[in-house]
């Protein structure tokens, strides 16, 4: 009887709503919104101000990630402390930058550098960096690299090419200015000493850019004094052993006429110091010694009074090289020449600076 009465009441209400119109009455409470606006789907989309919800497009991660860069680097050798510090800087900086480094040491052979570069082309590296043994003979191989579509960075030593588009940029020192700095120091050192003043010069590798430029920059400056005479100038290939041997020959040939030694790098100067001491002369006093590089050993020799001045040539180019690689891969334009700031140090500051040397 009760069920029949409830059914009749419900039927009356339903008929009334159909006649006059009314909002439907919810049968139970709900926490969901009653808004008529559509709700966003959660699959493959982001809600504004929220973390990704549901399944994210599988292509997003690959689009956002950076492809691993591969750098092929042809190092000219390991002839000196400077060069070994340069190599270590490149290897460590590549690791820090997350760049895959293919490293080849040519051990002073341009032919081996050509072989390494062709190997890099075959392996389809992204960028090739070269520290050239000598400055001539590079145009044909660089043309091969250009035709392969691989950008080239010249590091430390420069190259002589008629087409500058064969490489993107040069990163290194101004060797000509280093020679000028050495010459200026000598003029100041000898300003009160009457001539003639005899000079011997230990050159680096024949036809290498530091040898050519340091020699020419030095001569430009000392030309202002006609009584500064270069007695002998010979290559010693940037090594301590050859520096000692060539200095021994200078001493045999010139002996008491030598007042100054200009060495194109520290290793050769260290070898020359041994030769000078062997004949009973005092390096830094009987023979003024000017060197180029700025290694810790040369600073220690300045502290001992055996080297008078060192022109800085910074080997720690790795960070600059990796930055250039990344910018090239990012499509940025680089200046044709990137030169690092460098200085000259004398005995007056050597003791204060020796512990600051990183190589």
mmCIF file of C-alpha atoms in Angstrom:
data_model
loop_
_atom_site.group_PDB
_atom_site.id
_atom_site.type_symbol
_atom_site.label_atom_id
_atom_site.label_comp_id
_atom_site.label_asym_id
_atom_site.label_seq_id
_atom_site.Cartn_x
_atom_site.Cartn_y
_atom_site.Cartn_z
ATOM 1 C CA UNK A 1 0.000 0.000 0.000
ATOM 2 C CA UNK A 2 2.842 2.440 0.976
ATOM 3 C CA UNK A 3 4.818 1.627 -2.220
ATOM 4 C CA UNK A 4 1.769 2.393 -4.336
ATOM 5 C CA UNK A 5 1.313 5.816 -2.637
ATOM 6 C CA UNK A 6 5.033 6.762 -3.249
ATOM 7 C CA UNK A 7 4.697 5.735 -6.858
ATOM 8 C CA UNK A 8 1.622 7.956 -7.319
ATOM 9 C CA UNK A 9 3.370 10.958 -5.704
ATOM 10 C CA UNK A 10 6.418 10.552 -7.972
ATOM 11 C CA UNK A 11 4.224 10.303 -11.004
ATOM 12 C CA UNK A 12 2.420 13.568 -10.081
ATOM 13 C CA UNK A 13 5.732 15.413 -9.641
ATOM 14 C CA UNK A 14 7.061 14.166 -12.971
ATOM 15 C CA UNK A 15 3.916 15.228 -14.807
ATOM 16 C CA UNK A 16 4.054 18.686 -13.152
ATOM 17 C CA UNK A 17 7.737 19.189 -14.271
ATOM 18 C CA UNK A 18 6.821 18.259 -17.791
ATOM 19 C CA UNK A 19 3.976 20.825 -17.794
ATOM 20 C CA UNK A 20 5.658 23.839 -16.122
ATOM 21 C CA UNK A 21 9.395 22.998 -16.554
ATOM 22 C CA UNK A 22 11.906 22.674 -13.690
ATOM 23 C CA UNK A 23 15.593 21.832 -12.996
ATOM 24 C CA UNK A 24 16.308 18.196 -12.408
ATOM 25 C CA UNK A 25 16.837 17.358 -8.765
ATOM 26 C CA UNK A 26 20.086 15.472 -8.039
ATOM 27 C CA UNK A 27 19.553 12.206 -6.354
ATOM 28 C CA UNK A 28 22.849 12.478 -4.327
ATOM 29 C CA UNK A 29 25.591 15.023 -3.401
ATOM 30 C CA UNK A 30 28.743 15.192 -5.676
ATOM 31 C CA UNK A 31 32.093 16.993 -5.352
ATOM 32 C CA UNK A 32 32.457 17.250 -9.144
ATOM 33 C CA UNK A 33 31.861 20.585 -10.869
ATOM 34 C CA UNK A 34 28.417 21.273 -12.379
ATOM 35 C CA UNK A 35 29.934 23.658 -14.957
ATOM 36 C CA UNK A 36 28.804 23.149 -18.545
ATOM 37 C CA UNK A 37 32.318 24.104 -19.942
ATOM 38 C CA UNK A 38 34.297 21.166 -21.348
ATOM 39 C CA UNK A 39 37.041 19.700 -19.142
ATOM 40 C CA UNK A 40 40.561 19.241 -20.554
ATOM 41 C CA UNK A 41 41.743 15.793 -21.431
ATOM 42 C CA UNK A 42 44.796 14.654 -19.496
ATOM 43 C CA UNK A 43 46.413 12.406 -22.059
ATOM 44 C CA UNK A 44 49.405 13.995 -23.813
ATOM 45 C CA UNK A 45 48.709 17.529 -22.560
ATOM 46 C CA UNK A 46 49.849 20.009 -19.903
ATOM 47 C CA UNK A 47 47.420 21.732 -17.573
ATOM 48 C CA UNK A 48 48.320 25.390 -17.174
ATOM 49 C CA UNK A 49 50.403 25.829 -14.037
ATOM 50 C CA UNK A 50 50.571 22.082 -13.479
ATOM 51 C CA UNK A 51 53.109 19.319 -14.053
ATOM 52 C CA UNK A 52 52.562 17.063 -17.087
ATOM 53 C CA UNK A 53 49.625 14.723 -16.532
ATOM 54 C CA UNK A 54 49.204 11.332 -18.122
ATOM 55 C CA UNK A 55 51.221 10.253 -21.159
ATOM 56 C CA UNK A 56 53.566 12.895 -22.574
ATOM 57 C CA UNK A 57 54.430 12.934 -26.280
ATOM 58 C CA UNK A 58 57.397 10.623 -26.783
ATOM 59 C CA UNK A 59 59.118 13.159 -29.114
ATOM 60 C CA UNK A 60 59.417 15.938 -26.537
ATOM 61 C CA UNK A 61 62.475 14.517 -24.766
ATOM 62 C CA UNK A 62 64.424 14.008 -27.993
ATOM 63 C CA UNK A 63 63.590 17.511 -29.166
ATOM 64 C CA UNK A 64 64.751 19.140 -25.932
ATOM 65 C CA UNK A 65 67.962 17.155 -25.474
ATOM 66 C CA UNK A 66 71.258 18.277 -27.116
ATOM 67 C CA UNK A 67 73.009 15.863 -29.430
ATOM 68 C CA UNK A 68 76.487 14.790 -28.299
ATOM 69 C CA UNK A 69 79.158 16.872 -30.066
ATOM 70 C CA UNK A 70 82.251 15.099 -31.387
ATOM 71 C CA UNK A 71 85.488 17.062 -31.790
ATOM 72 C CA UNK A 72 88.468 15.723 -33.722
ATOM 73 C CA UNK A 73 91.662 17.344 -32.428
ATOM 74 C CA UNK A 74 95.065 17.082 -34.127
ATOM 75 C CA UNK A 75 97.810 18.012 -31.646
ATOM 76 C CA UNK A 76 101.219 18.699 -33.156
ATOM 77 C CA UNK A 77 103.331 16.939 -30.517
ATOM 78 C CA UNK A 78 104.529 16.701 -26.926
ATOM 79 C CA UNK A 79 107.872 18.454 -27.235
ATOM 80 C CA UNK A 80 107.722 20.673 -24.156
ATOM 81 C CA UNK A 81 106.108 21.306 -20.779
ATOM 82 C CA UNK A 82 104.020 23.978 -22.499
ATOM 83 C CA UNK A 83 102.693 21.499 -25.053
ATOM 84 C CA UNK A 84 101.908 18.871 -22.450
ATOM 85 C CA UNK A 85 99.988 21.469 -20.420
ATOM 86 C CA UNK A 86 98.141 22.464 -23.584
ATOM 87 C CA UNK A 87 97.126 18.863 -24.264
ATOM 88 C CA UNK A 88 95.962 18.330 -20.683
ATOM 89 C CA UNK A 89 93.859 21.507 -20.889
ATOM 90 C CA UNK A 90 92.106 20.325 -24.055
ATOM 91 C CA UNK A 91 91.373 16.832 -22.687
ATOM 92 C CA UNK A 92 90.092 18.081 -19.317
ATOM 93 C CA UNK A 93 87.990 20.857 -20.867
ATOM 94 C CA UNK A 94 86.340 18.460 -23.326
ATOM 95 C CA UNK A 95 85.345 16.205 -20.461
ATOM 96 C CA UNK A 96 83.928 19.126 -18.469
ATOM 97 C CA UNK A 97 82.011 20.411 -21.500
ATOM 98 C CA UNK A 98 80.531 16.985 -22.276
ATOM 99 C CA UNK A 99 82.166 16.928 -25.714
ATOM 100 C CA UNK A 100 83.419 13.651 -27.178
ATOM 101 C CA UNK A 101 87.108 14.166 -28.043
ATOM 102 C CA UNK A 102 88.979 12.195 -30.687
ATOM 103 C CA UNK A 103 92.622 13.082 -29.938
ATOM 104 C CA UNK A 104 95.596 12.418 -32.225
ATOM 105 C CA UNK A 105 99.212 13.384 -31.432
ATOM 106 C CA UNK A 106 101.266 13.945 -34.605
ATOM 107 C CA UNK A 107 104.651 14.004 -32.825
ATOM 108 C CA UNK A 108 105.922 16.891 -34.984
ATOM 109 C CA UNK A 109 104.815 15.357 -38.308
ATOM 110 C CA UNK A 110 102.593 17.331 -40.664
ATOM 111 C CA UNK A 111 101.928 14.146 -42.630
ATOM 112 C CA UNK A 112 100.555 12.501 -39.494
ATOM 113 C CA UNK A 113 98.327 15.512 -38.988
ATOM 114 C CA UNK A 114 96.967 15.076 -42.521
ATOM 115 C CA UNK A 115 96.281 11.399 -41.781
ATOM 116 C CA UNK A 116 94.470 12.275 -38.551
ATOM 117 C CA UNK A 117 92.341 14.904 -40.279
ATOM 118 C CA UNK A 118 91.307 12.494 -43.032
ATOM 119 C CA UNK A 119 90.394 9.991 -40.343
ATOM 120 C CA UNK A 120 88.217 12.622 -38.653
ATOM 121 C CA UNK A 121 86.470 13.256 -41.979
ATOM 122 C CA UNK A 122 85.743 9.552 -42.398
ATOM 123 C CA UNK A 123 84.355 9.380 -38.858
ATOM 124 C CA UNK A 124 82.106 12.376 -39.626
ATOM 125 C CA UNK A 125 83.053 14.422 -36.573
ATOM 126 C CA UNK A 126 81.165 17.665 -35.953
ATOM 127 C CA UNK A 127 84.190 19.970 -35.671
ATOM 128 C CA UNK A 128 87.935 19.600 -36.353
ATOM 129 C CA UNK A 129 90.553 21.535 -34.370
ATOM 130 C CA UNK A 130 94.192 21.681 -35.459
ATOM 131 C CA UNK A 131 97.378 22.840 -33.732
ATOM 132 C CA UNK A 132 99.595 22.898 -36.842
ATOM 133 C CA UNK A 133 103.254 21.837 -36.760
ATOM 134 C CA UNK A 134 104.163 24.417 -39.402
ATOM 135 C CA UNK A 135 102.199 27.234 -40.974
ATOM 136 C CA UNK A 136 102.532 26.322 -44.676
ATOM 137 C CA UNK A 137 101.078 23.504 -46.780
ATOM 138 C CA UNK A 138 97.586 23.443 -45.277
ATOM 139 C CA UNK A 139 95.368 24.639 -48.118
ATOM 140 C CA UNK A 140 94.723 21.259 -49.854
ATOM 141 C CA UNK A 141 93.799 19.348 -46.696
ATOM 142 C CA UNK A 142 91.640 22.194 -45.384
ATOM 143 C CA UNK A 143 89.828 22.214 -48.732
ATOM 144 C CA UNK A 144 89.046 18.514 -48.221
ATOM 145 C CA UNK A 145 87.572 19.322 -44.816
ATOM 146 C CA UNK A 146 85.517 22.176 -46.239
ATOM 147 C CA UNK A 147 84.128 19.942 -48.979
ATOM 148 C CA UNK A 148 83.100 17.465 -46.259
ATOM 149 C CA UNK A 149 81.133 20.267 -44.593
ATOM 150 C CA UNK A 150 83.058 20.167 -41.306
ATOM 151 C CA UNK A 151 84.018 23.470 -39.616
ATOM 152 C CA UNK A 152 87.672 23.917 -38.604
ATOM 153 C CA UNK A 153 89.246 25.738 -35.660
ATOM 154 C CA UNK A 154 92.971 26.581 -35.733
ATOM 155 C CA UNK A 155 94.396 26.415 -32.212
ATOM 156 C CA UNK A 156 97.665 27.825 -30.828
ATOM 157 C CA UNK A 157 99.661 28.094 -34.075
ATOM 158 C CA UNK A 158 98.363 29.805 -37.199
ATOM 159 C CA UNK A 159 98.323 28.674 -40.843
ATOM 160 C CA UNK A 160 99.130 30.505 -44.069
ATOM 161 C CA UNK A 161 96.265 30.051 -46.539
ATOM 162 C CA UNK A 162 95.005 32.256 -49.362
ATOM 163 C CA UNK A 163 91.371 31.441 -48.568
ATOM 164 C CA UNK A 164 90.486 32.391 -45.001
ATOM 165 C CA UNK A 165 87.088 30.684 -45.325
ATOM 166 C CA UNK A 166 88.873 27.326 -44.952
ATOM 167 C CA UNK A 167 88.693 27.744 -41.183
ATOM 168 C CA UNK A 168 86.229 29.413 -38.837
ATOM 169 C CA UNK A 169 88.540 31.008 -36.286
ATOM 170 C CA UNK A 170 92.014 31.012 -34.767
ATOM 171 C CA UNK A 171 92.366 30.727 -30.987
ATOM 172 C CA UNK A 172 95.741 31.429 -29.423
ATOM 173 C CA UNK A 173 98.457 33.948 -28.697
ATOM 174 C CA UNK A 174 99.881 36.890 -30.619
ATOM 175 C CA UNK A 175 103.374 35.516 -31.247
ATOM 176 C CA UNK A 176 104.525 38.648 -33.033
ATOM 177 C CA UNK A 177 103.635 40.744 -30.019
ATOM 178 C CA UNK A 178 105.465 38.252 -27.779
ATOM 179 C CA UNK A 179 108.624 38.926 -29.776
ATOM 180 C CA UNK A 180 108.027 42.663 -29.454
ATOM 181 C CA UNK A 181 107.639 42.350 -25.681
ATOM 182 C CA UNK A 182 110.956 40.515 -25.469
ATOM 183 C CA UNK A 183 112.605 43.240 -27.551
ATOM 184 C CA UNK A 184 111.155 46.031 -25.423
ATOM 185 C CA UNK A 185 112.419 44.377 -22.258
ATOM 186 C CA UNK A 186 115.908 44.104 -23.758
ATOM 187 C CA UNK A 187 115.945 47.770 -24.765
ATOM 188 C CA UNK A 188 115.005 48.755 -21.220
ATOM 189 C CA UNK A 189 117.495 46.334 -19.650
ATOM 190 C CA UNK A 190 120.373 47.608 -21.796
ATOM 191 C CA UNK A 191 119.469 51.290 -21.897
ATOM 192 C CA UNK A 192 122.527 52.285 -19.862
ATOM 193 C CA UNK A 193 124.935 49.721 -21.306
ATOM 194 C CA UNK A 194 127.066 50.823 -24.256
ATOM 195 C CA UNK A 195 127.323 48.584 -27.290
ATOM 196 C CA UNK A 196 128.079 46.496 -29.103
ATOM 197 C CA UNK A 197 125.760 43.991 -27.401
ATOM 198 C CA UNK A 198 125.923 40.463 -28.788
ATOM 199 C CA UNK A 199 122.713 38.423 -28.974
ATOM 200 C CA UNK A 200 122.154 34.739 -29.721
ATOM 201 C CA UNK A 201 118.714 33.356 -30.495
ATOM 202 C CA UNK A 202 117.273 29.879 -29.983
ATOM 203 C CA UNK A 203 114.475 29.473 -32.510
ATOM 204 C CA UNK A 204 111.684 26.930 -32.332
ATOM 205 C CA UNK A 205 110.598 24.670 -35.191
ATOM 206 C CA UNK A 206 111.437 26.025 -38.637
ATOM 207 C CA UNK A 207 108.381 27.524 -40.411
ATOM 208 C CA UNK A 208 106.164 27.300 -37.317
ATOM 209 C CA UNK A 209 104.208 30.468 -36.634
ATOM 210 C CA UNK A 210 105.677 31.094 -33.136
ATOM 211 C CA UNK A 211 109.199 30.823 -34.551
ATOM 212 C CA UNK A 212 108.537 33.143 -37.486
ATOM 213 C CA UNK A 213 106.517 35.717 -35.547
ATOM 214 C CA UNK A 214 108.620 35.840 -32.371
ATOM 215 C CA UNK A 215 111.766 36.271 -34.436
ATOM 216 C CA UNK A 216 110.272 39.072 -36.549
ATOM 217 C CA UNK A 217 108.631 40.883 -33.635
ATOM 218 C CA UNK A 218 111.894 40.827 -31.654
ATOM 219 C CA UNK A 219 113.889 42.177 -34.576
ATOM 220 C CA UNK A 220 111.413 44.964 -35.242
ATOM 221 C CA UNK A 221 111.962 46.398 -31.770
ATOM 222 C CA UNK A 222 115.726 45.979 -31.381
ATOM 223 C CA UNK A 223 116.282 47.545 -34.823
ATOM 224 C CA UNK A 224 115.985 50.917 -33.088
ATOM 225 C CA UNK A 225 119.485 50.318 -31.637
ATOM 226 C CA UNK A 226 122.125 49.559 -34.244
ATOM 227 C CA UNK A 227 124.589 48.344 -31.607
ATOM 228 C CA UNK A 228 122.368 45.369 -30.709
ATOM 229 C CA UNK A 229 123.819 42.613 -32.898
ATOM 230 C CA UNK A 230 122.312 39.149 -33.456
ATOM 231 C CA UNK A 231 125.411 36.962 -33.648
ATOM 232 C CA UNK A 232 123.763 33.570 -34.156
ATOM 233 C CA UNK A 233 120.190 32.342 -34.620
ATOM 234 C CA UNK A 234 119.421 28.633 -35.000
ATOM 235 C CA UNK A 235 116.448 26.293 -34.526
ATOM 236 C CA UNK A 236 116.315 24.020 -31.472
ATOM 237 C CA UNK A 237 112.763 22.724 -32.021
ATOM 238 C CA UNK A 238 111.379 23.897 -28.668
ATOM 239 C CA UNK A 239 113.110 21.083 -26.730
ATOM 240 C CA UNK A 240 115.409 21.222 -23.713
ATOM 241 C CA UNK A 241 117.902 18.785 -25.227
ATOM 242 C CA UNK A 242 118.330 20.701 -28.473
ATOM 243 C CA UNK A 243 118.366 24.003 -26.610
ATOM 244 C CA UNK A 244 121.361 22.767 -24.628
ATOM 245 C CA UNK A 245 123.140 21.387 -27.704
ATOM 246 C CA UNK A 246 122.686 24.525 -29.814
ATOM 247 C CA UNK A 247 123.719 26.784 -26.921
ATOM 248 C CA UNK A 248 126.874 24.717 -26.513
ATOM 249 C CA UNK A 249 127.695 25.414 -30.162
ATOM 250 C CA UNK A 250 127.012 29.138 -29.674
ATOM 251 C CA UNK A 251 129.409 29.246 -26.733
ATOM 252 C CA UNK A 252 132.107 27.427 -28.682
ATOM 253 C CA UNK A 253 131.776 29.788 -31.639
ATOM 254 C CA UNK A 254 131.172 33.134 -29.911
ATOM 255 C CA UNK A 255 132.133 32.607 -26.247
ATOM 256 C CA UNK A 256 132.831 36.006 -24.646
ATOM 257 C CA UNK A 257 130.901 37.955 -27.299
ATOM 258 C CA UNK A 258 127.514 36.698 -26.036
ATOM 259 C CA UNK A 259 125.689 39.184 -23.805
ATOM 260 C CA UNK A 260 122.065 38.127 -24.363
ATOM 261 C CA UNK A 261 120.108 34.954 -25.122
ATOM 262 C CA UNK A 262 116.620 35.222 -26.586
ATOM 263 C CA UNK A 263 114.939 31.806 -26.407
ATOM 264 C CA UNK A 264 111.650 31.164 -28.192
ATOM 265 C CA UNK A 265 110.462 28.956 -25.332
ATOM 266 C CA UNK A 266 111.269 27.978 -21.750
ATOM 267 C CA UNK A 267 112.428 24.424 -22.424
ATOM 268 C CA UNK A 268 115.168 25.607 -24.755
ATOM 269 C CA UNK A 269 116.150 28.260 -22.206
ATOM 270 C CA UNK A 270 116.446 25.608 -19.482
ATOM 271 C CA UNK A 271 118.746 23.565 -21.717
ATOM 272 C CA UNK A 272 120.807 26.672 -22.494
ATOM 273 C CA UNK A 273 121.215 27.386 -18.770
ATOM 274 C CA UNK A 274 122.846 23.985 -18.349
ATOM 275 C CA UNK A 275 125.251 24.713 -21.213
ATOM 276 C CA UNK A 276 126.122 28.158 -19.821
ATOM 277 C CA UNK A 277 126.871 26.796 -16.371
ATOM 278 C CA UNK A 278 129.034 24.042 -17.825
ATOM 279 C CA UNK A 279 131.495 26.640 -19.140
ATOM 280 C CA UNK A 280 131.612 28.485 -15.816
ATOM 281 C CA UNK A 281 129.391 31.424 -16.757
ATOM 282 C CA UNK A 282 126.470 32.723 -14.692
ATOM 283 C CA UNK A 283 123.108 32.625 -16.498
ATOM 284 C CA UNK A 284 121.101 35.757 -15.795
ATOM 285 C CA UNK A 285 124.250 37.721 -14.897
ATOM 286 C CA UNK A 286 127.011 37.095 -17.423
ATOM 287 C CA UNK A 287 124.372 36.381 -20.088
ATOM 288 C CA UNK A 288 120.952 38.030 -19.894
ATOM 289 C CA UNK A 289 118.259 35.461 -20.671
ATOM 290 C CA UNK A 290 114.819 36.285 -22.078
ATOM 291 C CA UNK A 291 112.408 33.421 -22.678
ATOM 292 C CA UNK A 292 108.815 32.858 -23.804
ATOM 293 C CA UNK A 293 106.097 30.670 -22.243
ATOM 294 C CA UNK A 294 105.830 31.240 -18.494
ATOM 295 C CA UNK A 295 106.096 27.714 -17.102
ATOM 296 C CA UNK A 296 106.605 27.128 -13.391
ATOM 297 C CA UNK A 297 110.184 25.962 -14.062
ATOM 298 C CA UNK A 298 111.033 29.231 -15.775
ATOM 299 C CA UNK A 299 109.643 31.170 -12.805
ATOM 300 C CA UNK A 300 111.763 29.070 -10.466
ATOM 301 C CA UNK A 301 114.786 29.992 -12.591
ATOM 302 C CA UNK A 302 113.844 33.669 -12.314
ATOM 303 C CA UNK A 303 113.626 33.320 -8.527
ATOM 304 C CA UNK A 304 117.169 31.875 -8.611
ATOM 305 C CA UNK A 305 118.310 34.755 -10.821
ATOM 306 C CA UNK A 306 119.101 32.557 -13.825
ATOM 307 C CA UNK A 307 116.406 33.929 -16.170
ATOM 308 C CA UNK A 308 115.823 37.686 -16.341
ATOM 309 C CA UNK A 309 112.409 37.880 -17.997
ATOM 310 C CA UNK A 310 109.695 35.585 -19.351
ATOM 311 C CA UNK A 311 107.062 36.597 -21.886
ATOM 312 C CA UNK A 312 103.818 34.781 -21.124
ATOM 313 C CA UNK A 313 102.242 32.419 -23.671
ATOM 314 C CA UNK A 314 99.222 30.730 -22.134
ATOM 315 C CA UNK A 315 98.776 27.016 -23.040
ATOM 316 C CA UNK A 316 95.452 26.636 -21.213
ATOM 317 C CA UNK A 317 93.313 27.022 -24.312
ATOM 318 C CA UNK A 318 90.965 24.094 -23.681
ATOM 319 C CA UNK A 319 88.075 26.043 -22.205
ATOM 320 C CA UNK A 320 88.185 28.627 -25.011
ATOM 321 C CA UNK A 321 88.323 25.866 -27.609
ATOM 322 C CA UNK A 322 85.296 24.013 -26.210
ATOM 323 C CA UNK A 323 83.301 27.237 -25.979
ATOM 324 C CA UNK A 324 84.067 27.946 -29.632
ATOM 325 C CA UNK A 325 82.995 24.417 -30.603
ATOM 326 C CA UNK A 326 79.662 24.829 -28.839
ATOM 327 C CA UNK A 327 79.046 28.237 -30.398
ATOM 328 C CA UNK A 328 79.797 26.926 -33.873
ATOM 329 C CA UNK A 329 77.379 24.042 -33.330
ATOM 330 C CA UNK A 330 74.833 26.553 -32.063
ATOM 331 C CA UNK A 331 75.037 28.511 -35.311
ATOM 332 C CA UNK A 332 76.793 31.557 -33.846
ATOM 333 C CA UNK A 333 79.325 33.675 -35.696
ATOM 334 C CA UNK A 334 82.845 33.892 -34.233
ATOM 335 C CA UNK A 335 85.567 36.497 -34.775
ATOM 336 C CA UNK A 336 88.286 35.341 -37.157
ATOM 337 C CA UNK A 337 90.937 35.683 -34.457
ATOM 338 C CA UNK A 338 90.563 35.121 -30.704
ATOM 339 C CA UNK A 339 93.702 36.238 -28.830
ATOM 340 C CA UNK A 340 94.139 35.652 -25.114
ATOM 341 C CA UNK A 341 95.494 38.450 -22.860
ATOM 342 C CA UNK A 342 99.093 37.823 -21.769
ATOM 343 C CA UNK A 343 101.863 39.651 -19.940
ATOM 344 C CA UNK A 344 105.613 39.687 -19.320
ATOM 345 C CA UNK A 345 107.243 38.814 -15.976
ATOM 346 C CA UNK A 346 110.610 39.760 -14.551
ATOM 347 C CA UNK A 347 112.729 38.708 -11.580
ATOM 348 C CA UNK A 348 111.108 41.475 -9.506
ATOM 349 C CA UNK A 349 107.764 39.625 -9.410
ATOM 350 C CA UNK A 350 108.882 36.028 -9.894
ATOM 351 C CA UNK A 351 108.848 34.985 -6.240
ATOM 352 C CA UNK A 352 105.365 36.404 -5.755
ATOM 353 C CA UNK A 353 103.988 34.746 -8.892
ATOM 354 C CA UNK A 354 105.735 31.373 -9.000
ATOM 355 C CA UNK A 355 103.074 29.532 -6.965
ATOM 356 C CA UNK A 356 100.336 30.918 -9.224
ATOM 357 C CA UNK A 357 101.638 29.083 -12.268
ATOM 358 C CA UNK A 358 99.303 26.261 -13.274
ATOM 359 C CA UNK A 359 101.723 24.581 -15.671
#
